């Protein structure tokens, strides 16, 4: 609920700021709306990408996921910074924030339908819940060199792991 509340407050604050620019309100009101934007972003959407990645990825994928999140976050911030001046010149202050508000408004259904609540769940539960590759056991097969049979399974990083099993295990049995 905090992330969705943050997103709704952010959209309302951005549209309010856009209206303040269109209606030429007092600069103090504009500053207050800017503070509302920063506060609503900071309580939910600001740490959102890093939080979701850290909660939804298993230990073996977490470092790569966090790196990817940081890269996407920087690219998105850079894109906004590079296009803000051109959009301001084309649309004015009110139009610039109206476009940002519309973008935020259109993202609300995505947050509502695709981001599940994680409150009250341990990191292990979340990792199991979101893990794509659960351990799957395969029937015992004799190894190519004729030694003891081995069991294979897919580990968390989708690599195939092989383990030699005890001599009493026979081909075709499940471990």
PDB file of C-alpha atoms in Angstrom:
ATOM      1  CA  UNK A   1       0.000   0.000   0.000  1.00  0.00           C
ATOM      2  CA  UNK A   2       2.860   2.434   0.682  1.00  0.00           C
ATOM      3  CA  UNK A   3       4.210   2.247  -2.850  1.00  0.00           C
ATOM      4  CA  UNK A   4       0.777   2.708  -4.409  1.00  0.00           C
ATOM      5  CA  UNK A   5      -0.023   5.563  -2.000  1.00  0.00           C
ATOM      6  CA  UNK A   6       3.276   7.185  -2.911  1.00  0.00           C
ATOM      7  CA  UNK A   7       2.481   6.882  -6.626  1.00  0.00           C
ATOM      8  CA  UNK A   8      -0.990   8.411  -6.233  1.00  0.00           C
ATOM      9  CA  UNK A   9       0.326  11.272  -4.080  1.00  0.00           C
ATOM     10  CA  UNK A  10       3.098  11.878  -6.604  1.00  0.00           C
ATOM     11  CA  UNK A  11       0.638  12.098  -9.500  1.00  0.00           C
ATOM     12  CA  UNK A  12      -1.636  14.462  -7.561  1.00  0.00           C
ATOM     13  CA  UNK A  13       1.334  16.644  -6.554  1.00  0.00           C
ATOM     14  CA  UNK A  14       2.680  16.812 -10.119  1.00  0.00           C
ATOM     15  CA  UNK A  15      -0.704  17.727 -11.588  1.00  0.00           C
ATOM     16  CA  UNK A  16      -1.134  20.332  -8.832  1.00  0.00           C
ATOM     17  CA  UNK A  17       2.251  21.825  -9.686  1.00  0.00           C
ATOM     18  CA  UNK A  18       1.302  21.880 -13.352  1.00  0.00           C
ATOM     19  CA  UNK A  19      -1.907  23.726 -12.456  1.00  0.00           C
ATOM     20  CA  UNK A  20       0.025  26.162 -10.270  1.00  0.00           C
ATOM     21  CA  UNK A  21       2.231  27.045 -13.237  1.00  0.00           C
ATOM     22  CA  UNK A  22      -0.736  27.376 -15.618  1.00  0.00           C
ATOM     23  CA  UNK A  23      -2.668  29.570 -13.173  1.00  0.00           C
ATOM     24  CA  UNK A  24       0.437  31.575 -12.232  1.00  0.00           C
ATOM     25  CA  UNK A  25       0.081  31.019  -8.504  1.00  0.00           C
ATOM     26  CA  UNK A  26       2.369  32.525  -5.900  1.00  0.00           C
ATOM     27  CA  UNK A  27       5.946  31.102  -5.975  1.00  0.00           C
ATOM     28  CA  UNK A  28       5.573  29.849  -2.392  1.00  0.00           C
ATOM     29  CA  UNK A  29       2.753  27.547  -3.527  1.00  0.00           C
ATOM     30  CA  UNK A  30       4.981  26.230  -6.311  1.00  0.00           C
ATOM     31  CA  UNK A  31       7.733  25.488  -3.781  1.00  0.00           C
ATOM     32  CA  UNK A  32       5.252  23.683  -1.521  1.00  0.00           C
ATOM     33  CA  UNK A  33       4.102  21.499  -4.423  1.00  0.00           C
ATOM     34  CA  UNK A  34       7.738  20.734  -5.286  1.00  0.00           C
ATOM     35  CA  UNK A  35       8.293  19.673  -1.660  1.00  0.00           C
ATOM     36  CA  UNK A  36       5.170  17.481  -1.858  1.00  0.00           C
ATOM     37  CA  UNK A  37       6.564  15.849  -5.018  1.00  0.00           C
ATOM     38  CA  UNK A  38       9.901  15.110  -3.353  1.00  0.00           C
ATOM     39  CA  UNK A  39       8.251  13.769  -0.189  1.00  0.00           C
ATOM     40  CA  UNK A  40       5.813  11.497  -2.032  1.00  0.00           C
ATOM     41  CA  UNK A  41       8.599  10.178  -4.271  1.00  0.00           C
ATOM     42  CA  UNK A  42      10.911   9.509  -1.327  1.00  0.00           C
ATOM     43  CA  UNK A  43       8.454   7.414   0.692  1.00  0.00           C
ATOM     44  CA  UNK A  44       7.698   4.883  -2.034  1.00  0.00           C
ATOM     45  CA  UNK A  45       8.724   5.212  -5.652  1.00  0.00           C
ATOM     46  CA  UNK A  46      12.263   6.451  -4.933  1.00  0.00           C
ATOM     47  CA  UNK A  47      13.569   3.233  -3.384  1.00  0.00           C
ATOM     48  CA  UNK A  48      11.008   1.109  -5.266  1.00  0.00           C
ATOM     49  CA  UNK A  49      13.238  -0.434  -7.935  1.00  0.00           C
ATOM     50  CA  UNK A  50      15.980  -1.341  -5.481  1.00  0.00           C
ATOM     51  CA  UNK A  51      13.516  -2.720  -2.937  1.00  0.00           C
ATOM     52  CA  UNK A  52      11.650  -4.894  -5.417  1.00  0.00           C
ATOM     53  CA  UNK A  53      14.906  -6.271  -6.830  1.00  0.00           C
ATOM     54  CA  UNK A  54      16.305  -7.084  -3.413  1.00  0.00           C
ATOM     55  CA  UNK A  55      13.085  -8.784  -2.284  1.00  0.00           C
ATOM     56  CA  UNK A  56      12.182 -10.688  -5.415  1.00  0.00           C
ATOM     57  CA  UNK A  57      15.524 -12.087  -6.522  1.00  0.00           C
ATOM     58  CA  UNK A  58      17.285 -15.088  -5.033  1.00  0.00           C
ATOM     59  CA  UNK A  59      20.694 -14.746  -3.448  1.00  0.00           C
ATOM     60  CA  UNK A  60      22.510 -15.896  -6.559  1.00  0.00           C
ATOM     61  CA  UNK A  61      20.713 -13.355  -8.787  1.00  0.00           C
ATOM     62  CA  UNK A  62      20.535 -10.439  -6.356  1.00  0.00           C
ATOM     63  CA  UNK A  63      23.868  -8.770  -7.198  1.00  0.00           C
ATOM     64  CA  UNK A  64      23.174  -8.856 -10.927  1.00  0.00           C
ATOM     65  CA  UNK A  65      19.622  -7.633 -10.386  1.00  0.00           C
ATOM     66  CA  UNK A  66      20.699  -4.744  -8.188  1.00  0.00           C
ATOM     67  CA  UNK A  67      23.322  -3.729 -10.757  1.00  0.00           C
ATOM     68  CA  UNK A  68      20.705  -3.814 -13.493  1.00  0.00           C
ATOM     69  CA  UNK A  69      18.314  -1.743 -11.363  1.00  0.00           C
ATOM     70  CA  UNK A  70      20.987   0.876 -10.728  1.00  0.00           C
ATOM     71  CA  UNK A  71      21.816   1.042 -14.444  1.00  0.00           C
ATOM     72  CA  UNK A  72      18.160   1.413 -15.479  1.00  0.00           C
ATOM     73  CA  UNK A  73      17.602   4.003 -12.740  1.00  0.00           C
ATOM     74  CA  UNK A  74      20.581   6.068 -13.968  1.00  0.00           C
ATOM     75  CA  UNK A  75      19.544   5.787 -17.614  1.00  0.00           C
ATOM     76  CA  UNK A  76      15.997   6.876 -16.809  1.00  0.00           C
ATOM     77  CA  UNK A  77      17.229   9.812 -14.728  1.00  0.00           C
ATOM     78  CA  UNK A  78      19.615  10.793 -17.508  1.00  0.00           C
ATOM     79  CA  UNK A  79      16.838  10.651 -20.101  1.00  0.00           C
ATOM     80  CA  UNK A  80      14.613  12.889 -17.981  1.00  0.00           C
ATOM     81  CA  UNK A  81      17.468  15.342 -17.415  1.00  0.00           C
ATOM     82  CA  UNK A  82      18.379  15.445 -21.109  1.00  0.00           C
ATOM     83  CA  UNK A  83      14.811  15.982 -22.323  1.00  0.00           C
ATOM     84  CA  UNK A  84      13.529  18.334 -19.613  1.00  0.00           C
ATOM     85  CA  UNK A  85      14.947  21.533 -21.123  1.00  0.00           C
ATOM     86  CA  UNK A  86      13.645  20.776 -24.631  1.00  0.00           C
ATOM     87  CA  UNK A  87      10.220  19.878 -23.261  1.00  0.00           C
ATOM     88  CA  UNK A  88      10.174  23.045 -21.141  1.00  0.00           C
ATOM     89  CA  UNK A  89      10.958  25.170 -24.188  1.00  0.00           C
ATOM     90  CA  UNK A  90       8.248  23.431 -26.223  1.00  0.00           C
ATOM     91  CA  UNK A  91       5.526  23.097 -23.560  1.00  0.00           C
ATOM     92  CA  UNK A  92       6.317  25.564 -20.791  1.00  0.00           C
ATOM     93  CA  UNK A  93       6.492  24.732 -17.087  1.00  0.00           C
ATOM     94  CA  UNK A  94       2.841  23.713 -16.810  1.00  0.00           C
ATOM     95  CA  UNK A  95       2.996  21.471 -19.870  1.00  0.00           C
ATOM     96  CA  UNK A  96       6.237  19.848 -18.748  1.00  0.00           C
ATOM     97  CA  UNK A  97       4.761  18.795 -15.427  1.00  0.00           C
ATOM     98  CA  UNK A  98       1.470  17.811 -17.080  1.00  0.00           C
ATOM     99  CA  UNK A  99       3.403  15.314 -19.247  1.00  0.00           C
ATOM    100  CA  UNK A 100       5.184  13.955 -16.154  1.00  0.00           C
ATOM    101  CA  UNK A 101       1.862  13.717 -14.315  1.00  0.00           C
ATOM    102  CA  UNK A 102       0.239  11.892 -17.239  1.00  0.00           C
ATOM    103  CA  UNK A 103       3.139   9.445 -17.342  1.00  0.00           C
ATOM    104  CA  UNK A 104       2.722   8.779 -13.620  1.00  0.00           C
ATOM    105  CA  UNK A 105      -1.045   8.396 -13.987  1.00  0.00           C
ATOM    106  CA  UNK A 106      -0.665   5.863 -16.802  1.00  0.00           C
ATOM    107  CA  UNK A 107       1.745   3.813 -14.666  1.00  0.00           C
ATOM    108  CA  UNK A 108      -0.730   3.413 -11.767  1.00  0.00           C
ATOM    109  CA  UNK A 109      -2.517   0.346 -13.225  1.00  0.00           C
ATOM    110  CA  UNK A 110       0.845  -1.366 -13.702  1.00  0.00           C
ATOM    111  CA  UNK A 111       1.722  -0.852 -10.035  1.00  0.00           C
ATOM    112  CA  UNK A 112      -1.707  -1.994  -8.896  1.00  0.00           C
ATOM    113  CA  UNK A 113      -1.863  -5.194 -10.943  1.00  0.00           C
ATOM    114  CA  UNK A 114       1.777  -6.261 -11.155  1.00  0.00           C
ATOM    115  CA  UNK A 115       3.459  -5.345  -7.870  1.00  0.00           C
ATOM    116  CA  UNK A 116       2.404  -7.655  -5.069  1.00  0.00           C
ATOM    117  CA  UNK A 117       2.447  -6.838  -1.364  1.00  0.00           C
ATOM    118  CA  UNK A 118       5.469  -8.167   0.510  1.00  0.00           C
ATOM    119  CA  UNK A 119       4.793  -6.905   4.034  1.00  0.00           C
ATOM    120  CA  UNK A 120       5.126  -9.520   6.776  1.00  0.00           C
ATOM    121  CA  UNK A 121       7.086 -11.997   4.659  1.00  0.00           C
ATOM    122  CA  UNK A 122      10.669 -13.006   5.313  1.00  0.00           C
ATOM    123  CA  UNK A 123      13.373 -12.611   2.696  1.00  0.00           C
ATOM    124  CA  UNK A 124      13.551 -16.396   2.341  1.00  0.00           C
ATOM    125  CA  UNK A 125       9.801 -16.644   1.698  1.00  0.00           C
ATOM    126  CA  UNK A 126      10.000 -13.914  -0.928  1.00  0.00           C
ATOM    127  CA  UNK A 127      13.004 -15.508  -2.585  1.00  0.00           C
ATOM    128  CA  UNK A 128      11.157 -18.828  -2.803  1.00  0.00           C
ATOM    129  CA  UNK A 129       7.992 -17.121  -4.033  1.00  0.00           C
ATOM    130  CA  UNK A 130       9.670 -15.251  -6.863  1.00  0.00           C
ATOM    131  CA  UNK A 131      12.329 -17.788  -7.778  1.00  0.00           C
ATOM    132  CA  UNK A 132      11.997 -18.984 -11.356  1.00  0.00           C
ATOM    133  CA  UNK A 133      14.178 -22.011 -10.922  1.00  0.00           C
ATOM    134  CA  UNK A 134      13.249 -24.284  -8.093  1.00  0.00           C
ATOM    135  CA  UNK A 135      15.259 -27.423  -7.515  1.00  0.00           C
ATOM    136  CA  UNK A 136      13.927 -30.085  -9.825  1.00  0.00           C
ATOM    137  CA  UNK A 137      15.201 -33.596  -9.421  1.00  0.00           C
ATOM    138  CA  UNK A 138      15.751 -35.841 -12.364  1.00  0.00           C
ATOM    139  CA  UNK A 139      15.860 -39.627 -12.399  1.00  0.00           C
ATOM    140  CA  UNK A 140      19.162 -41.244 -11.631  1.00  0.00           C
ATOM    141  CA  UNK A 141      21.150 -41.931 -14.766  1.00  0.00           C
ATOM    142  CA  UNK A 142      24.408 -43.807 -15.089  1.00  0.00           C
ATOM    143  CA  UNK A 143      27.299 -41.493 -15.792  1.00  0.00           C
ATOM    144  CA  UNK A 144      29.035 -41.621 -19.146  1.00  0.00           C
ATOM    145  CA  UNK A 145      32.131 -43.190 -17.642  1.00  0.00           C
ATOM    146  CA  UNK A 146      30.127 -46.093 -16.146  1.00  0.00           C
ATOM    147  CA  UNK A 147      30.683 -45.046 -12.539  1.00  0.00           C
ATOM    148  CA  UNK A 148      28.005 -44.652  -9.925  1.00  0.00           C
ATOM    149  CA  UNK A 149      24.747 -43.025 -11.049  1.00  0.00           C
ATOM    150  CA  UNK A 150      24.337 -39.294 -10.595  1.00  0.00           C
ATOM    151  CA  UNK A 151      21.376 -37.045  -9.907  1.00  0.00           C
ATOM    152  CA  UNK A 152      21.060 -33.743 -11.736  1.00  0.00           C
ATOM    153  CA  UNK A 153      19.037 -30.676 -10.832  1.00  0.00           C
ATOM    154  CA  UNK A 154      18.795 -27.037 -11.813  1.00  0.00           C
ATOM    155  CA  UNK A 155      20.213 -24.699  -9.218  1.00  0.00           C
ATOM    156  CA  UNK A 156      19.106 -21.115  -8.484  1.00  0.00           C
ATOM    157  CA  UNK A 157      21.186 -19.711 -11.323  1.00  0.00           C
ATOM    158  CA  UNK A 158      19.785 -22.227 -13.870  1.00  0.00           C
ATOM    159  CA  UNK A 159      23.058 -24.119 -14.147  1.00  0.00           C
ATOM    160  CA  UNK A 160      22.863 -27.879 -14.049  1.00  0.00           C
ATOM    161  CA  UNK A 161      24.401 -29.399 -10.942  1.00  0.00           C
ATOM    162  CA  UNK A 162      25.420 -33.041 -10.796  1.00  0.00           C
ATOM    163  CA  UNK A 163      26.069 -35.060  -7.669  1.00  0.00           C
ATOM    164  CA  UNK A 164      27.308 -38.613  -7.383  1.00  0.00           C
ATOM    165  CA  UNK A 165      24.999 -40.718  -5.233  1.00  0.00           C
ATOM    166  CA  UNK A 166      25.547 -43.612  -2.896  1.00  0.00           C
ATOM    167  CA  UNK A 167      26.291 -47.016  -4.477  1.00  0.00           C
ATOM    168  CA  UNK A 168      23.034 -48.516  -3.146  1.00  0.00           C
ATOM    169  CA  UNK A 169      20.962 -46.167  -5.327  1.00  0.00           C
ATOM    170  CA  UNK A 170      20.018 -47.821  -8.601  1.00  0.00           C
ATOM    171  CA  UNK A 171      19.134 -46.491 -11.963  1.00  0.00           C
ATOM    172  CA  UNK A 172      15.544 -45.275 -12.267  1.00  0.00           C
ATOM    173  CA  UNK A 173      15.033 -44.433  -8.604  1.00  0.00           C
ATOM    174  CA  UNK A 174      14.284 -40.936  -7.384  1.00  0.00           C
ATOM    175  CA  UNK A 175      16.423 -39.292  -4.708  1.00  0.00           C
TER     176      UNK A 175
END
